[in-house]
Structures are given as structure tokens and as C-alpha cells.
GROMACS .gro file of C-alpha atoms in nm:
model
  248
    1MET     CA    1  -0.400  -1.598  -1.702
    2THR     CA    2  -0.685  -1.394  -1.555
    3GLY     CA    3  -0.442  -1.164  -1.375
    4PHE     CA    4  -0.257  -1.076  -1.697
    5ALA     CA    5  -0.584  -1.011  -1.879
    6ASN     CA    6  -0.692  -0.781  -1.598
    7GLU     CA    7  -0.357  -0.602  -1.602
    8ILE     CA    8  -0.377  -0.547  -1.978
    9ALA     CA    9  -0.725  -0.398  -1.943
   10MET     CA   10  -0.612  -0.170  -1.660
   11LEU     CA   11  -0.295  -0.054  -1.836
   12ARG     CA   12  -0.481   0.019  -2.159
   13SER     CA   13  -0.737   0.228  -1.972
   14LEU     CA   14  -0.456   0.422  -1.800
   15GLY     CA   15  -0.241   0.468  -2.109
   16ASN     CA   16  -0.250   0.848  -2.098
   17THR     CA   17  -0.112   0.888  -1.747
   18GLU     CA   18   0.253   0.939  -1.658
   19ARG     CA   19   0.218   0.769  -1.319
   20VAL     CA   20   0.149   0.413  -1.438
   21ILE     CA   21   0.387   0.194  -1.637
   22ARG     CA   22   0.312   0.218  -2.009
   23LEU     CA   23   0.204  -0.091  -2.203
   24HIS     CA   24   0.357  -0.083  -2.552
   25ASP     CA   25   0.223  -0.412  -2.685
   26TRP     CA   26   0.099  -0.755  -2.583
   27GLU     CA   27   0.045  -1.095  -2.740
   28GLN     CA   28  -0.152  -1.393  -2.615
   29LYS     CA   29  -0.015  -1.744  -2.664
   30PRO     CA   30  -0.195  -2.072  -2.584
   31ASP     CA   31  -0.020  -2.106  -2.248
   32HIS     CA   32   0.107  -1.756  -2.167
   33ILE     CA   33   0.078  -1.385  -2.240
   34LEU     CA   34   0.365  -1.158  -2.348
   35LEU     CA   35   0.363  -0.797  -2.227
   36VAL     CA   36   0.596  -0.530  -2.365
   37LEU     CA   37   0.629  -0.256  -2.104
   38GLU     CA   38   0.837   0.054  -2.049
   39GLN     CA   39   1.179  -0.027  -1.909
   40ALA     CA   40   1.226   0.073  -1.546
   41GLU     CA   41   1.563   0.160  -1.395
   42THR     CA   42   1.496   0.061  -1.033
   43ASP     CA   43   1.220   0.025  -0.775
   44LEU     CA   44   1.154   0.185  -0.439
   45LYS     CA   45   1.259  -0.122  -0.244
   46GLU     CA   46   1.611  -0.096  -0.387
   47VAL     CA   47   1.614   0.280  -0.329
   48PHE     CA   48   1.513   0.237   0.037
   49VAL     CA   49   1.773  -0.036   0.093
   50GLN     CA   50   2.050   0.179  -0.051
   51LEU     CA   51   1.947   0.488   0.146
   52MET     CA   52   1.931   0.293   0.473
   53LYS     CA   53   2.276   0.144   0.404
   54LEU     CA   54   2.413   0.492   0.338
   55VAL     CA   55   2.271   0.623   0.667
   56SER     CA   56   2.412   0.332   0.869
   57THR     CA   57   2.755   0.374   0.705
   58GLU     CA   58   2.786   0.751   0.738
   59ASN     CA   59   2.611   0.779   1.076
   60PRO     CA   60   2.658   0.452   1.267
   61GLY     CA   61   2.466   0.581   1.568
   62ALA     CA   62   2.173   0.721   1.371
   63PRO     CA   63   1.829   0.559   1.405
   64PRO     CA   64   1.732   0.325   1.120
   65GLY     CA   65   1.521   0.452   0.835
   66VAL     CA   66   1.538   0.679   0.533
   67PRO     CA   67   1.646   1.044   0.588
   68LEU     CA   68   1.332   1.251   0.649
   69GLN     CA   69   1.400   1.487   0.358
   70ALA     CA   70   1.405   1.187   0.125
   71VAL     CA   71   1.096   1.041   0.294
   72VAL     CA   72   0.901   1.359   0.220
   73PHE     CA   73   1.003   1.347  -0.147
   74TYR     CA   74   0.924   0.980  -0.205
   75TRP     CA   75   0.602   0.995  -0.002
   76ASP     CA   76   0.472   1.280  -0.216
   77GLN     CA   77   0.556   1.090  -0.535
   78MET     CA   78   0.390   0.771  -0.406
   79LEU     CA   79   0.073   0.959  -0.319
   80ARG     CA   80   0.058   1.118  -0.664
   81CYS     CA   81   0.087   0.775  -0.827
   82VAL     CA   82  -0.195   0.631  -0.618
   83LYS     CA   83  -0.413   0.939  -0.672
   84VAL     CA   84  -0.415   0.866  -1.046
   85LEU     CA   85  -0.568   0.525  -0.976
   86HIS     CA   86  -0.812   0.641  -0.711
   87ASP     CA   87  -0.937   0.925  -0.931
   88GLN     CA   88  -1.020   0.657  -1.189
   89ARG     CA   89  -1.200   0.449  -0.920
   90ILE     CA   90  -0.924   0.185  -0.932
   91VAL     CA   91  -0.794   0.013  -0.617
   92HIS     CA   92  -0.444  -0.133  -0.663
   93LEU     CA   93  -0.466  -0.390  -0.377
   94ASP     CA   94  -0.096  -0.484  -0.385
   95LEU     CA   95   0.093  -0.165  -0.308
   96LYS     CA   96   0.449  -0.229  -0.190
   97PRO     CA   97   0.791  -0.077  -0.261
   98GLN     CA   98   0.864  -0.327  -0.541
   99ASN     CA   99   0.556  -0.205  -0.731
  100PHE     CA  100   0.677   0.155  -0.751
  101VAL     CA  101   0.943   0.193  -1.021
  102PHE     CA  102   1.139   0.476  -1.176
  103VAL     CA  103   1.120   0.529  -1.552
  104ARG     CA  104   1.355   0.806  -1.665
  105GLY     CA  105   1.332   0.963  -1.321
  106VAL     CA  106   0.952   0.948  -1.295
  107LEU     CA  107   0.795   0.727  -1.027
  108LYS     CA  108   0.532   0.493  -1.170
  109LEU     CA  109   0.311   0.208  -1.052
  110ILE     CA  110   0.333  -0.146  -1.188
  111ASP     CA  111   0.166  -0.484  -1.130
  112LEU     CA  112  -0.205  -0.413  -1.163
  113GLY     CA  113  -0.290  -0.781  -1.202
  114ILE     CA  114  -0.522  -0.794  -0.901
  115SER     CA  115  -0.636  -0.433  -0.915
  116GLN     CA  116  -1.010  -0.371  -0.919
  117ARG     CA  117  -1.221  -0.092  -1.062
  118LEU     CA  118  -1.503   0.018  -0.833
  119PRO     CA  119  -1.849   0.021  -0.990
  120ASP     CA  120  -1.995   0.368  -1.037
  121ASP     CA  121  -2.263   0.311  -0.775
  122CYS     CA  122  -2.042   0.199  -0.485
  123THR     CA  123  -1.716   0.274  -0.308
  124ARG     CA  124  -1.617  -0.079  -0.207
  125ILE     CA  125  -1.588  -0.428  -0.356
  126ASN     CA  126  -1.629  -0.778  -0.212
  127PRO     CA  127  -1.372  -1.028  -0.348
  128THR     CA  128  -1.408  -1.392  -0.248
  129VAL     CA  129  -1.043  -1.448  -0.147
  130PRO     CA  130  -0.778  -1.229   0.021
  131LEU     CA  131  -0.569  -1.021  -0.221
  132GLY     CA  132  -0.227  -0.865  -0.171
  133THR     CA  133   0.110  -0.916   0.003
  134LEU     CA  134   0.075  -0.994   0.374
  135THR     CA  135   0.316  -0.731   0.513
  136PHE     CA  136   0.124  -0.455   0.334
  137MET     CA  137  -0.230  -0.596   0.355
  138SER     CA  138  -0.494  -0.398   0.540
  139PRO     CA  139  -0.709  -0.555   0.813
  140GLU     CA  140  -1.007  -0.569   0.578
  141GLN     CA  141  -0.799  -0.751   0.315
  142LEU     CA  142  -0.748  -1.021   0.578
  143GLY     CA  143  -1.119  -1.042   0.656
  144ALA     CA  144  -1.151  -0.785   0.933
  145SER     CA  145  -1.428  -0.566   0.794
  146GLU     CA  146  -1.718  -0.384   0.958
  147LEU     CA  147  -1.768  -0.666   1.205
  148SER     CA  148  -1.417  -0.643   1.343
  149ALA     CA  149  -1.458  -0.265   1.374
  150GLU     CA  150  -1.766  -0.325   1.587
  151LEU     CA  151  -1.570  -0.576   1.795
  152SER     CA  152  -1.292  -0.325   1.859
  153HIS     CA  153  -1.458  -0.226   2.186
  154ASP     CA  154  -1.533  -0.584   2.288
  155PRO     CA  155  -1.290  -0.709   2.558
  156PHE     CA  156  -1.379  -1.065   2.458
  157TRP     CA  157  -1.273  -1.013   2.094
  158ASN     CA  158  -1.186  -1.345   1.933
  159PRO     CA  159  -0.978  -1.354   1.612
  160ASP     CA  160  -1.172  -1.664   1.503
  161THR     CA  161  -1.473  -1.441   1.437
  162VAL     CA  162  -1.287  -1.273   1.153
  163SER     CA  163  -1.332  -1.580   0.937
  164GLU     CA  164  -1.705  -1.512   0.949
  165THR     CA  165  -1.673  -1.164   0.801
  166ARG     CA  166  -1.695  -1.066   0.437
  167LEU     CA  167  -1.397  -0.911   0.260
  168THR     CA  168  -1.485  -0.549   0.193
  169LEU     CA  169  -1.219  -0.352   0.008
  170GLY     CA  170  -1.188  -0.002  -0.131
  171ARG     CA  171  -0.952   0.290  -0.180
  172LYS     CA  172  -0.879   0.300   0.194
  173SER     CA  173  -0.722  -0.047   0.165
  174ASP     CA  174  -0.450   0.112  -0.049
  175ILE     CA  175  -0.407   0.386   0.211
  176TRP     CA  176  -0.316   0.127   0.476
  177SER     CA  177  -0.054  -0.021   0.242
  178LEU     CA  178   0.090   0.325   0.185
  179GLY     CA  179   0.100   0.373   0.561
  180VAL     CA  180   0.303   0.055   0.607
  181MET     CA  181   0.553   0.176   0.347
  182LEU     CA  182   0.577   0.515   0.516
  183TYR     CA  183   0.634   0.341   0.850
  184ILE     CA  184   0.921   0.141   0.700
  185MET     CA  185   1.077   0.456   0.554
  186VAL     CA  186   1.050   0.652   0.878
  187TYR     CA  187   1.138   0.385   1.134
  188GLY     CA  188   1.338   0.133   0.931
  189ARG     CA  189   1.108  -0.155   1.026
  190THR     CA  190   0.753  -0.276   0.972
  191PRO     CA  191   0.475  -0.193   1.219
  192PHE     CA  192   0.413  -0.566   1.265
  193PRO     CA  193   0.749  -0.747   1.311
  194GLN     CA  194   0.599  -1.074   1.436
  195ALA     CA  195   0.807  -1.376   1.335
  196THR     CA  196   0.545  -1.595   1.167
  197GLU     CA  197   0.284  -1.517   0.903
  198GLN     CA  198   0.005  -1.635   1.131
  199SER     CA  199   0.112  -1.413   1.421
  200ARG     CA  200   0.162  -1.118   1.186
  201MET     CA  201  -0.183  -1.166   1.039
  202LEU     CA  202  -0.343  -1.176   1.383
  203ALA     CA  203  -0.150  -0.865   1.486
  204ILE     CA  204  -0.274  -0.672   1.183
  205ILE     CA  205  -0.640  -0.748   1.252
  206ASN     CA  206  -0.632  -0.735   1.634
  207PRO     CA  207  -0.814  -0.413   1.735
  208HIS     CA  208  -0.669  -0.432   2.088
  209LEU     CA  209  -0.304  -0.435   1.980
  210PRO     CA  210  -0.185  -0.072   1.960
  211ILE     CA  211   0.048   0.034   1.681
  212GLU     CA  212   0.358   0.212   1.811
  213PHE     CA  213   0.433   0.557   1.666
  214PRO     CA  214   0.763   0.684   1.811
  215PRO     CA  215   0.808   1.063   1.778
  216VAL     CA  216   0.899   1.196   1.433
  217ARG     CA  217   1.065   1.533   1.364
  218ASN     CA  218   0.810   1.610   1.095
  219HIS     CA  219   0.453   1.674   1.209
  220GLY     CA  220   0.305   1.607   0.866
  221LEU     CA  221   0.467   1.264   0.836
  222TYR     CA  222   0.367   1.176   1.192
  223LYS     CA  223   0.007   1.275   1.119
  224ALA     CA  224   0.010   1.078   0.794
  225LEU     CA  225   0.130   0.766   0.977
  226GLN     CA  226  -0.148   0.793   1.234
  227ARG     CA  227  -0.418   0.865   0.975
  228SER     CA  228  -0.309   0.584   0.742
  229LEU     CA  229  -0.257   0.299   0.988
  230VAL     CA  230  -0.606   0.295   1.137
  231ARG     CA  231  -0.769  -0.047   1.151
  232ASP     CA  232  -1.118   0.093   1.091
  233PHE     CA  233  -1.099   0.195   0.724
  234ARG     CA  234  -1.370   0.456   0.778
  235GLU     CA  235  -1.128   0.654   0.995
  236ARG     CA  236  -0.839   0.649   0.746
  237ALA     CA  237  -0.743   0.952   0.543
  238SER     CA  238  -0.800   0.962   0.168
  239VAL     CA  239  -0.512   1.015  -0.073
  240ASP     CA  240  -0.629   1.375  -0.125
  241GLU     CA  241  -0.624   1.436   0.250
  242LEU     CA  242  -0.274   1.294   0.277
  243LEU     CA  243  -0.157   1.519  -0.005
  244SER     CA  244  -0.298   1.820   0.181
  245PHE     CA  245  -0.090   1.764   0.495
  246GLY     CA  246   0.206   1.997   0.536
  247TYR     CA  247   0.534   1.805   0.515
  248VAL     CA  248   0.781   2.094   0.523
   0.00000   0.00000   0.00000
């Protein structure tokens, strides 16, 4: 029940924000914990699915993805949710469409069970096991940390060396996850469509496998994609930088 205890602590500390689901009450039983949360109407995954269906129905020849005007709106709202956490030195570590929900029209974050608060004297943490959902996990969440960044220029790079690295996570890990979600909205697919989990994992951490960025009719979104999906976390944009890009 460690995850629930962590979530309760996080939600209580964020009780005054409008961008995180509100915890009304909780009760601990011998074998489980009850949480009473705000009721959400829907999540972003369902919104994206419905928008993509609408596009394919009304414009059969249109490229897959969410209409760019809607992408700009939802992207801005997602960034504002994550900014609340990052300003409080909290890294979510499991950002995905299902964990963004609407409560009376306001987009909010949920599922902070594996979230971590950064100590005041550092910007990164070192968990002992990988955390997150594979499709949205950053290279460093899979073990590709500073060492794999150094190996990015090594033509003899071997994915087996990643197992020797230490997990090193921070706010930029959330930025990668946001980038994957933006990629799905814009292109209607994930940046790593490999069939198996193992091949997808290796694709995410492989510094020699380029990520494809087809042209986008919105310079700000295109720039955000390129600045979010960078394998070296030190080169990724911060949430404040992403908010400063022009998306009109």
C-alpha cells in the first residue's frame, strides 16, 4: 500500500491547486485504503479517441491525429497541470492521457502513486527500479542515463550496457512523457511503434535510432516535439520553456 500512502501525501500537499485532483477524504483498512476523490467526467485518452474518430469520419482522406487547433488547446492545459507539480519540485513519473482528467471542464492530474518530490538540494532522484508506463517512459526511466548519453557518439553502442547504468530521474523525465503524448495528438501514432515491449524499450533508449518528425503546420508544436523528445535529458526543454513557445 506504499503507493496509496504516497499518493495521499502528495494530494494533501497539493490540496490548494486547481490542476490536481482533490482528495476529499481517506480511510485505511487492514488490507486496503479507501480514497474519496473529486469525480471526473472523462480523461484525455477518451477525448483523443473521439476526436480522431470524428476526423476520420468527416474527412476520410485526412491524416490521422487530433485537429491542430484542439492540439494547441489541450497541450497548453497539459503543460499548466505539469507546471503545478514541477513548481513544487514534484516529478509525476507516469504521465499519460489516462492520468489527465476533466473535472467540471478543468483539466487535472491524477494517479500520483509513484510521484516523487525532489530534495531541496538536488534536481534529480535515483529510484532502484524503473517507474512508469512503457509507451510514455523516458530513456532515463529505462536505465539510459548519463552513460547512454556519452555513448550516443559511440558507433559500437551496445544496449546491454544500459543495465549497468543508474536510474536518474527528474522533471525532464516528465517532459519526455509529455512529448510522447503530443506526438500521438499530432501524428495519430506513437513515436515508437515497435511490436514487442522489448523492441520498443530498445528503440526508446537507442541513441542511434532517429525519431521521425514529419512536417507540422504549426511551428510552435513542431519545436515542442523536437525539444521534448530528446534522449539526452539535459537537452530537453523545461515546462516553462514549452509554455513560452508560440503556438498560434
